[in-house]
Each structure stands twice: as structure tokens, then as C-alpha cells.
PDB file of C-alpha atoms in Angstrom:
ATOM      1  CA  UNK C 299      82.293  15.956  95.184  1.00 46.00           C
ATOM      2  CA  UNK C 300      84.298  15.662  92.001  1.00 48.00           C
ATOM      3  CA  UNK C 301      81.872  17.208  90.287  1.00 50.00           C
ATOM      4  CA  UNK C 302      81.111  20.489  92.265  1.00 52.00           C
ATOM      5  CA  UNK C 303      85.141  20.488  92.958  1.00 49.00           C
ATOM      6  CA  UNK C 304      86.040  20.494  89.002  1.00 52.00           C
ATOM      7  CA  UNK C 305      83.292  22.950  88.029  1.00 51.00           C
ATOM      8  CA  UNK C 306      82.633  25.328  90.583  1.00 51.00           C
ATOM      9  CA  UNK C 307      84.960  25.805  92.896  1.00 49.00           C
ATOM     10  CA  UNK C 308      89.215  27.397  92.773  1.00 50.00           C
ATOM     11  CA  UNK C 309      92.006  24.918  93.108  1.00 48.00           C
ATOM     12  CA  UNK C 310      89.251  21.489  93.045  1.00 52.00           C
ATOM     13  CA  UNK C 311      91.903  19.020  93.564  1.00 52.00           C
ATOM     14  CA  UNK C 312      92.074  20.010  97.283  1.00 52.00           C
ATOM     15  CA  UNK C 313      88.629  19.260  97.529  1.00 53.00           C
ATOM     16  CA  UNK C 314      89.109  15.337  95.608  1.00 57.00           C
ATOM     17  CA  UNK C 315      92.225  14.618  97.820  1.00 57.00           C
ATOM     18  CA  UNK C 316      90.650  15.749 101.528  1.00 57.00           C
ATOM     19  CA  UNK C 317      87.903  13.055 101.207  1.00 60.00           C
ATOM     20  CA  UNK C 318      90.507  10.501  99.671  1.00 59.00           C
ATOM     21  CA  UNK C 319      92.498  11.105 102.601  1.00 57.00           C
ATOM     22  CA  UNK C 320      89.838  10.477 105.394  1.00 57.00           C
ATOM     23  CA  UNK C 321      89.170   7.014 103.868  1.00 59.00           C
ATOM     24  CA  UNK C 322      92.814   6.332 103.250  1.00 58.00           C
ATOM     25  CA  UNK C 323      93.776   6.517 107.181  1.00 56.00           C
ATOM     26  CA  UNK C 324      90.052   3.987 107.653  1.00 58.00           C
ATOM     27  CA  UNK C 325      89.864   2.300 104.762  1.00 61.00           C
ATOM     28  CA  UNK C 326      92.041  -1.243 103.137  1.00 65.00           C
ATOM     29  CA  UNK C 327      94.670  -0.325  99.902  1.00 62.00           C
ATOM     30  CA  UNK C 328      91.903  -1.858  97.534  1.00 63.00           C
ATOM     31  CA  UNK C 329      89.277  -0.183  98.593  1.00 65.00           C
ATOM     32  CA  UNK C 330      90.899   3.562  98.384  1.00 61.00           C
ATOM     33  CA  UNK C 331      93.115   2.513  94.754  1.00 64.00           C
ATOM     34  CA  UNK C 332      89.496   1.390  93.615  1.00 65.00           C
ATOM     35  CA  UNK C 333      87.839   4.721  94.700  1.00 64.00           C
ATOM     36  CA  UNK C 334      91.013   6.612  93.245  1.00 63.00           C
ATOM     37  CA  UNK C 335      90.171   4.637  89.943  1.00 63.00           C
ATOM     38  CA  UNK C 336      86.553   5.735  90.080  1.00 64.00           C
ATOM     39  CA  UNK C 337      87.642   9.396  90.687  1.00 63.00           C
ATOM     40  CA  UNK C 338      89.604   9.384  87.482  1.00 61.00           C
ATOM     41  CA  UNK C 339      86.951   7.991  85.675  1.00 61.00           C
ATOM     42  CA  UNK C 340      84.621  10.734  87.062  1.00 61.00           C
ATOM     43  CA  UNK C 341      87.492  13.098  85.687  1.00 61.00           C
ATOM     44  CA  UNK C 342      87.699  12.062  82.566  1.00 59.00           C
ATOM     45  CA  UNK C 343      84.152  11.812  81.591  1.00 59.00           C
ATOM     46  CA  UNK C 344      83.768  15.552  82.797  1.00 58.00           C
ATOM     47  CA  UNK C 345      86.737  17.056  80.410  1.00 57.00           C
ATOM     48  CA  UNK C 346      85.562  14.690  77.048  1.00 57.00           C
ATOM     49  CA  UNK C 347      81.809  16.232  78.123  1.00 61.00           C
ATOM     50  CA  UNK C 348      83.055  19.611  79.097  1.00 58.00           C
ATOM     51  CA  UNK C 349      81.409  19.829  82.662  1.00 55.00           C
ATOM     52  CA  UNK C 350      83.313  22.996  83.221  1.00 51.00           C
ATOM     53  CA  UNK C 351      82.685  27.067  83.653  1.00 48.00           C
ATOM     54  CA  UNK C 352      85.994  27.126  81.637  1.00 49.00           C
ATOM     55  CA  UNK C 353      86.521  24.601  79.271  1.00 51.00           C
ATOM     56  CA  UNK C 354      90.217  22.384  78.744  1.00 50.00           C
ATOM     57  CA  UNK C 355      91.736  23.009  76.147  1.00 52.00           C
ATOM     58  CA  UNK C 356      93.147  19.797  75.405  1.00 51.00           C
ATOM     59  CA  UNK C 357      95.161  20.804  72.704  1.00 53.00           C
ATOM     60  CA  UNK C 358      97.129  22.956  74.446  1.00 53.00           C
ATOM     61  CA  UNK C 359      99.895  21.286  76.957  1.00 52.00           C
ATOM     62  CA  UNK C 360      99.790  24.639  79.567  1.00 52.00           C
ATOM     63  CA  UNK C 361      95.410  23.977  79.578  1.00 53.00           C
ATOM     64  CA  UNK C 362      96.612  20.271  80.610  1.00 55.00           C
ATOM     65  CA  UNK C 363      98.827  21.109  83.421  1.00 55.00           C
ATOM     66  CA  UNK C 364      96.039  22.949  84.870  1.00 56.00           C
ATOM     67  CA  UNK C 365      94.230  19.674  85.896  1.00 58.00           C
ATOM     68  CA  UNK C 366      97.833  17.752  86.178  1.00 59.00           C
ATOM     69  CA  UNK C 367      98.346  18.610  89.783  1.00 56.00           C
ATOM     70  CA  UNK C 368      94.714  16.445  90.672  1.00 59.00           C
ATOM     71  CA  UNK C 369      96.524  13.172  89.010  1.00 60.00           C
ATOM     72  CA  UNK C 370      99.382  14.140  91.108  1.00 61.00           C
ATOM     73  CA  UNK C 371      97.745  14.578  94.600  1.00 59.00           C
ATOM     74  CA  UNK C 372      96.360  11.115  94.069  1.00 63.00           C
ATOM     75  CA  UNK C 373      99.852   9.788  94.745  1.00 63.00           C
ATOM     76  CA  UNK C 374      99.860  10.970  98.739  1.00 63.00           C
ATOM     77  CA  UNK C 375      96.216   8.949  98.819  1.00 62.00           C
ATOM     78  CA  UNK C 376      98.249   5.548  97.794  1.00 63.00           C
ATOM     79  CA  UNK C 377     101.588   6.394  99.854  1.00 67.00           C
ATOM     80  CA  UNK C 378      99.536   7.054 103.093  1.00 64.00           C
ATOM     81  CA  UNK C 379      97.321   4.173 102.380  1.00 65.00           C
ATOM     82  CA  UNK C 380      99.557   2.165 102.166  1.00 67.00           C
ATOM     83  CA  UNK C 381     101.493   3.119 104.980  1.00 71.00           C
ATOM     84  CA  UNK C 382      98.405   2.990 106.845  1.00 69.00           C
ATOM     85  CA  UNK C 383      97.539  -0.467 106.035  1.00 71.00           C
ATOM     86  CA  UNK C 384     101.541  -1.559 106.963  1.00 74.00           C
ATOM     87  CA  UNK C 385     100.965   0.216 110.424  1.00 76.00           C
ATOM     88  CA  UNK C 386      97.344  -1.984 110.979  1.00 74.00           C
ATOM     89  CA  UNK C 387      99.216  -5.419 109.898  1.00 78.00           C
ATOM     90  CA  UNK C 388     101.992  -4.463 112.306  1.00 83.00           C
ATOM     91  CA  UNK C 389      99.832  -3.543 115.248  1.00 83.00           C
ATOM     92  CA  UNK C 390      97.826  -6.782 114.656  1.00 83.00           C
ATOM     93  CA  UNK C 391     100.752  -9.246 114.479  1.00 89.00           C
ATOM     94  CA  UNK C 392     101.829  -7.113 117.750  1.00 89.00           C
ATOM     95  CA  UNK C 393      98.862  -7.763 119.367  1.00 89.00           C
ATOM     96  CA  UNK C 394      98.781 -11.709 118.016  1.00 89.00           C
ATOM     97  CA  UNK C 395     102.346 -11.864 119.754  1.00 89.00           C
ATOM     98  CA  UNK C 396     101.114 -10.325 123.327  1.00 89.00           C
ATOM     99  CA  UNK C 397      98.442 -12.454 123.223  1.00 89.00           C
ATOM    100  CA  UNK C 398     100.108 -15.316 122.921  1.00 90.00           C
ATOM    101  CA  UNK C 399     103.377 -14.538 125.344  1.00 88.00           C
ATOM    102  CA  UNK C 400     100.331 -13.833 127.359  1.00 87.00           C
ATOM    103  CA  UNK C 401      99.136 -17.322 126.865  1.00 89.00           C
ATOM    104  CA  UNK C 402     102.576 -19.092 127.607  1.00 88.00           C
ATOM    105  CA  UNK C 403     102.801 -16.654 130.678  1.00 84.00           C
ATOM    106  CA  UNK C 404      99.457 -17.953 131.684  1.00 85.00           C
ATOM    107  CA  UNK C 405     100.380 -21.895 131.329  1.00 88.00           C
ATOM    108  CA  UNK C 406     103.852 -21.919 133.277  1.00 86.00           C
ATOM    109  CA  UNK C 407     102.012 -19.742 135.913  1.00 84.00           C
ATOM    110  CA  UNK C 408      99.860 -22.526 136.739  1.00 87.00           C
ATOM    111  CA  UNK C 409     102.478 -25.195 136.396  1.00 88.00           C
ATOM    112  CA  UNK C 410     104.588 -23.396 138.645  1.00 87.00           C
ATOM    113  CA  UNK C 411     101.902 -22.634 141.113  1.00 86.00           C
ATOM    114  CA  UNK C 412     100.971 -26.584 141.546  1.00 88.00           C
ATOM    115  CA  UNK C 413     104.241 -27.887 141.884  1.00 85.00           C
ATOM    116  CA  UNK C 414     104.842 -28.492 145.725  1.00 86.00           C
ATOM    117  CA  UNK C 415     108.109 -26.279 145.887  1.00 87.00           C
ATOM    118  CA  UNK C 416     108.915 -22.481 147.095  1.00 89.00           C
ATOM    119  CA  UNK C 417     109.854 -21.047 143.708  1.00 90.00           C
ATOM    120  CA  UNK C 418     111.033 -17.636 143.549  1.00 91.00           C
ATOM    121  CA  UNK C 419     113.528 -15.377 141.119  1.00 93.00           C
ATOM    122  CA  UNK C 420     115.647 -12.472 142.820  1.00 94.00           C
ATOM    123  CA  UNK C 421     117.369  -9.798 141.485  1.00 93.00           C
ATOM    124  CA  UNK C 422     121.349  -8.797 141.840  1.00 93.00           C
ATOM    125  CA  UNK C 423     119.827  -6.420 144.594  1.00 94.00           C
ATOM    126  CA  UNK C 424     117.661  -9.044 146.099  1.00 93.00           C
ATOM    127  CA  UNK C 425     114.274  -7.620 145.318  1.00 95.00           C
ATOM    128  CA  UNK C 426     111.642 -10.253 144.304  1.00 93.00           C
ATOM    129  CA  UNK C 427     110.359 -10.374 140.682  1.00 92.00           C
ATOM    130  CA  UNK C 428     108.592 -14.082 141.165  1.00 90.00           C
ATOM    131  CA  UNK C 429     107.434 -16.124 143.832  1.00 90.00           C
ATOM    132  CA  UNK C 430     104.996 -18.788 142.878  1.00 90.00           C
ATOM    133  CA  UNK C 431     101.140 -19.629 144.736  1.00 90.00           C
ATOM    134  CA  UNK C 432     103.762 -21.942 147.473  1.00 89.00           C
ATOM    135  CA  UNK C 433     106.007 -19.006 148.564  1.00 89.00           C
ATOM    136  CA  UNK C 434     103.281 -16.861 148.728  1.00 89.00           C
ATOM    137  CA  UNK C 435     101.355 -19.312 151.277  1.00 87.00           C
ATOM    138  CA  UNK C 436     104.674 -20.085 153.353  1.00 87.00           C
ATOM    139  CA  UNK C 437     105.673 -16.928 153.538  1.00 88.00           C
ATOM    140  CA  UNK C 438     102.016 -15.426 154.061  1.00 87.00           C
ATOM    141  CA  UNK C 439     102.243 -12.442 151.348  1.00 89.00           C
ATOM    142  CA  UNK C 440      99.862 -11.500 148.831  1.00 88.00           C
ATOM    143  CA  UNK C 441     100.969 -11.614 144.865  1.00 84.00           C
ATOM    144  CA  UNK C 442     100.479  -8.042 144.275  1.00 85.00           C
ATOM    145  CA  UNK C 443     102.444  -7.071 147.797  1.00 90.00           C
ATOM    146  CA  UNK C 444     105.738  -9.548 146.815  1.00 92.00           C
ATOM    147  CA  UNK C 445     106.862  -7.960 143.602  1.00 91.00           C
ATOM    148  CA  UNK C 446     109.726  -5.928 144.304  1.00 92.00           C
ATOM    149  CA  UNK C 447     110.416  -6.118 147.884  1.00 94.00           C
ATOM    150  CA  UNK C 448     114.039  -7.647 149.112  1.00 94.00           C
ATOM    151  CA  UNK C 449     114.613 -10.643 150.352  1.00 94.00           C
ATOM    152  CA  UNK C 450     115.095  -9.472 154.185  1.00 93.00           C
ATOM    153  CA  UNK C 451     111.509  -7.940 153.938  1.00 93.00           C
ATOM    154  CA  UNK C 452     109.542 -11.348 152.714  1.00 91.00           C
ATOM    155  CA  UNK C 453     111.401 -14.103 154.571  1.00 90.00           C
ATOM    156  CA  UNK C 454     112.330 -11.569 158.062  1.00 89.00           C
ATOM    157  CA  UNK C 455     115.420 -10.701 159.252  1.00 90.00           C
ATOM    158  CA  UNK C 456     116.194 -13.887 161.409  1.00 89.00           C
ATOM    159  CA  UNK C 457     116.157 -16.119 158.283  1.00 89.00           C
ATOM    160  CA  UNK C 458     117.474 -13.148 155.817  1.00 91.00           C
ATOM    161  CA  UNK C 459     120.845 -13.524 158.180  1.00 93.00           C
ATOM    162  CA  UNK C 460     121.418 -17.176 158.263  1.00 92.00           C
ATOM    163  CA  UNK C 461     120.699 -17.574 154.255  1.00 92.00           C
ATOM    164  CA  UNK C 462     122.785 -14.070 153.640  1.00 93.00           C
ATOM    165  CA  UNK C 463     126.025 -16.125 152.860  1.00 93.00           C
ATOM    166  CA  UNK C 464     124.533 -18.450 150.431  1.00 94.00           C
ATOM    167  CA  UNK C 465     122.958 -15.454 148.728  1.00 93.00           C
ATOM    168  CA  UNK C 466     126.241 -13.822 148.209  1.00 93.00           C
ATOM    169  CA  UNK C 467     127.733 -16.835 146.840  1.00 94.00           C
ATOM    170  CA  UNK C 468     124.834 -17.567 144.165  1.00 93.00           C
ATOM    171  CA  UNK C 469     125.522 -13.588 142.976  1.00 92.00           C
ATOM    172  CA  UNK C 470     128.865 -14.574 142.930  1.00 93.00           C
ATOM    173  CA  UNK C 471     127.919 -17.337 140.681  1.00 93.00           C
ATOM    174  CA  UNK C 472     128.376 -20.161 142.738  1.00 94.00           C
ATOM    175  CA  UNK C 473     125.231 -22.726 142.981  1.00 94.00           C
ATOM    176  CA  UNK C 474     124.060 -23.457 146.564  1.00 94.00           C
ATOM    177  CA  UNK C 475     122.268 -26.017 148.072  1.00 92.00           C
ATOM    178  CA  UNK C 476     121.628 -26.281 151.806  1.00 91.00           C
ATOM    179  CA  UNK C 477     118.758 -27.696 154.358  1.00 91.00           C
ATOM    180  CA  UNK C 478     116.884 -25.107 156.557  1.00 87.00           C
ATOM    181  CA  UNK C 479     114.210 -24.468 158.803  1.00 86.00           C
ATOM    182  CA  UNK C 480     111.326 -22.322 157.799  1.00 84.00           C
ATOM    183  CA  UNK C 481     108.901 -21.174 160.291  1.00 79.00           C
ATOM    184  CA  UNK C 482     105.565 -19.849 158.403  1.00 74.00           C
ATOM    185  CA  UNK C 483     103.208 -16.896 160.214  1.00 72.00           C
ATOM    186  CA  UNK C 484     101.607 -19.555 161.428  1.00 75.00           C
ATOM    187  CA  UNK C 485     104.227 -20.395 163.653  1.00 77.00           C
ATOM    188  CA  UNK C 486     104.630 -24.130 161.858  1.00 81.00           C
ATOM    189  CA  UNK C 487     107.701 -25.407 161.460  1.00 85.00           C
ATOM    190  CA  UNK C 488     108.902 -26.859 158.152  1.00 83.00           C
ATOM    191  CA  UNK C 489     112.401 -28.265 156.930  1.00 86.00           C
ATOM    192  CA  UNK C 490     113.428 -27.732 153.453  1.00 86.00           C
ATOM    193  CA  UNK C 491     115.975 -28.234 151.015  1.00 88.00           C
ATOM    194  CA  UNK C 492     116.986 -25.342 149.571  1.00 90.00           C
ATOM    195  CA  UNK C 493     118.664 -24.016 146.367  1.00 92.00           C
ATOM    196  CA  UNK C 494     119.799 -20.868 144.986  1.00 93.00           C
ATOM    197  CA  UNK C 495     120.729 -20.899 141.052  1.00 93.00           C
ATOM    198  CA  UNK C 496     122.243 -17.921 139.961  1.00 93.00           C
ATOM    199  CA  UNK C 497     120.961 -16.373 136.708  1.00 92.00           C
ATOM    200  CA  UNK C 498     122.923 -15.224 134.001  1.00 92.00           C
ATOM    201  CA  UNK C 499     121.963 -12.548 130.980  1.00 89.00           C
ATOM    202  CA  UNK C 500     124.516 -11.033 128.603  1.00 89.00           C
ATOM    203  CA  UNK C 501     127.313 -13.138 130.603  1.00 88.00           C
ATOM    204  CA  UNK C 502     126.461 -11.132 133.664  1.00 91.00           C
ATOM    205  CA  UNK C 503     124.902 -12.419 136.466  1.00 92.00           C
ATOM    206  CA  UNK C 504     121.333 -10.499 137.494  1.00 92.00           C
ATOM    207  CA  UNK C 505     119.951 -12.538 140.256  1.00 91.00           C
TER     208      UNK C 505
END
């Protein structure tokens, strides 16, 4: 490419930097200042042995600013390289971080599923955004059906009503704890202790 681009063809540095660029945006730092390196090399060796349809005159400073600008354009190569190669190390430790929140996410999930308690977070407008594998038995919902609904729609409006005024008070900020009976879809009927923790973010309560 060098070659044909120096000695045959109008404005040849456009032809060195196009394939420089294509293996810049695929292709580690090293690997593209190492091909840049060879490039020059190719350069050089072509103006001392005069592999061109019009010659350099070298001892002229205008005949050397005719090949200045491909130096030049070799300087976009390195900058997007580079930038390139800070974008892949980004997206990889971005990745390594999801992957492991993922992880942690995984491991309370099944901690909180096997403890024998109905664990659930609710928002300031009551809508669900956790339940764990026990309120999702008692309570007879699926995990992909309990995510987002309110309160009044997952535990019915009989026990919605009696727990309404410790739900105000936990948004109010107050901690509640209280003893009630649950009755499941199955129609069994099961006492509980229960507590409602409010939940605080930027000094503001949110559920």
C-alpha cells in the first residue's frame, strides 16, 4: 500500500492513513504504533532509493513539505488508538463490575429466599420493588407478576385496610411492629409478626 500510494497515485497519504485507521479502531496501541513505525520505515527507504515518478528533492525545504503532511496524518492513527483502547479498558472494567453486582445480587437473593420470613421493600407510593421466594408463596404471586404492583393489589383489600395505618406511619418514618392474621389463597390461616422499616435515601424517606 505504501508503495503504490507514494509512487503512483495523487495525495498518497490518504491512502497510508485509511488502512491505519481500520486497524486503529480493532487493533491494541502496540500493535498500530508498531505498524506506524514500519510505515515510516517503508517511507524512508523509498525517498533515499527514489521509488518515485517525481523524485524529492531533499535539499529543498518546499520538496520536504510535500511528504510532511503523511508524518502528520500519522498523529490521528495514535490519538484514535489510543482513545480506542481507553474506551475497550472502560467497557471491560464495566462489564467486570455488572458481573459482579450481578454476583452479589445473585447471593443475597438466595439468602433472602431461604430465610423463613415474608420479606418485601415498598415504595413511597406503595408499589412493590422486592418480595422474596416466602411472600411470593403466601401471597400466591409469581416473581415476574409482583414487581410494581401496590400493596392493596398483592395482599387484597381486606388486609390492605387493616395494615393501611401502620403503612402511613412507616412513610412517616415511624417503625412499626404489630401481630396479624394472614390468610393465604389457600384459605390457611397464619399469624405473624409483622414489621414495617421505613427506608431512607438522600434524608428522604422512599418506602
Amino acid at each position: 500500500v505504501s508503495y503504490g500510494a507514494l509512487r503512483y497515485l495523487p495525495f498518497p497519504f490518504i491512502y497510508l492513513i485509511m488502512p491505519l485507521m481500520l486497524i486503529a479502531v480493532e487493533s491494541h496501541m502496540k500493535t498500530v504504533a508498531g505498524l506506524i513505525f514500519l510505515q515510516s520505515l517503508v517511507i524512508g527507504v523509498m525517498i533515499e532509493m527514489g521509488y518515485f515518478s517525481h523524485p524529492i528533492d531533499l535539499t529543498s525545504f518546499l520538496g520536504f513539505l510535500n511528504y510532511l503532511p503523511i508524518l502528520v496524518t500519522f498523529i490521528p492513527v495514535l490519538v484514535l488508538s489510543a482513545s480506542m483502547n481507553l474506551f475497550r479498558d472502560q467497557y471491560r472494567k464495566k462489564r467486570e463490575v455488572e458481573a459482579e453486582l450481578q454476583r452479589k445480587h445473585t447471593e443475597i437473593q438466595t439468602i433472602v429466599d431461604n430465610v423463613p420470613a415474608l420479606i418485601g421493600f415498598w415504595d413511597a407510593k406503595l408499589r412493590n420493588r422486592f418480595a422474596n421466594r416466602v411472600y411470593l408463596d403466601i401471597f400466591g404471586w409469581h416473581p415476574e407478576e409482583i414487581f410494581g404492583k401496590h400493596f392493596s393489589e398483592v395482599v387484597g383489600p381486606t388486609l390492605y385496610a387493616q395494615n393501611m395505618p401502620h403503612l402511613e406511619a412507616a412513610l412517616r418514618g415511624e417503625a412499626q411492629m404489630f401481630e396479624r392474621t394472614i390468610i393465604d389463597p389457600q384459605g390457611r390461616t397464619r399469624e405473624s409478626l409483622t414489621s414495617y422499616i421505613p427506608s431512607y435515601r438522600d434524608g428522604e424517606i422512599d418506602g
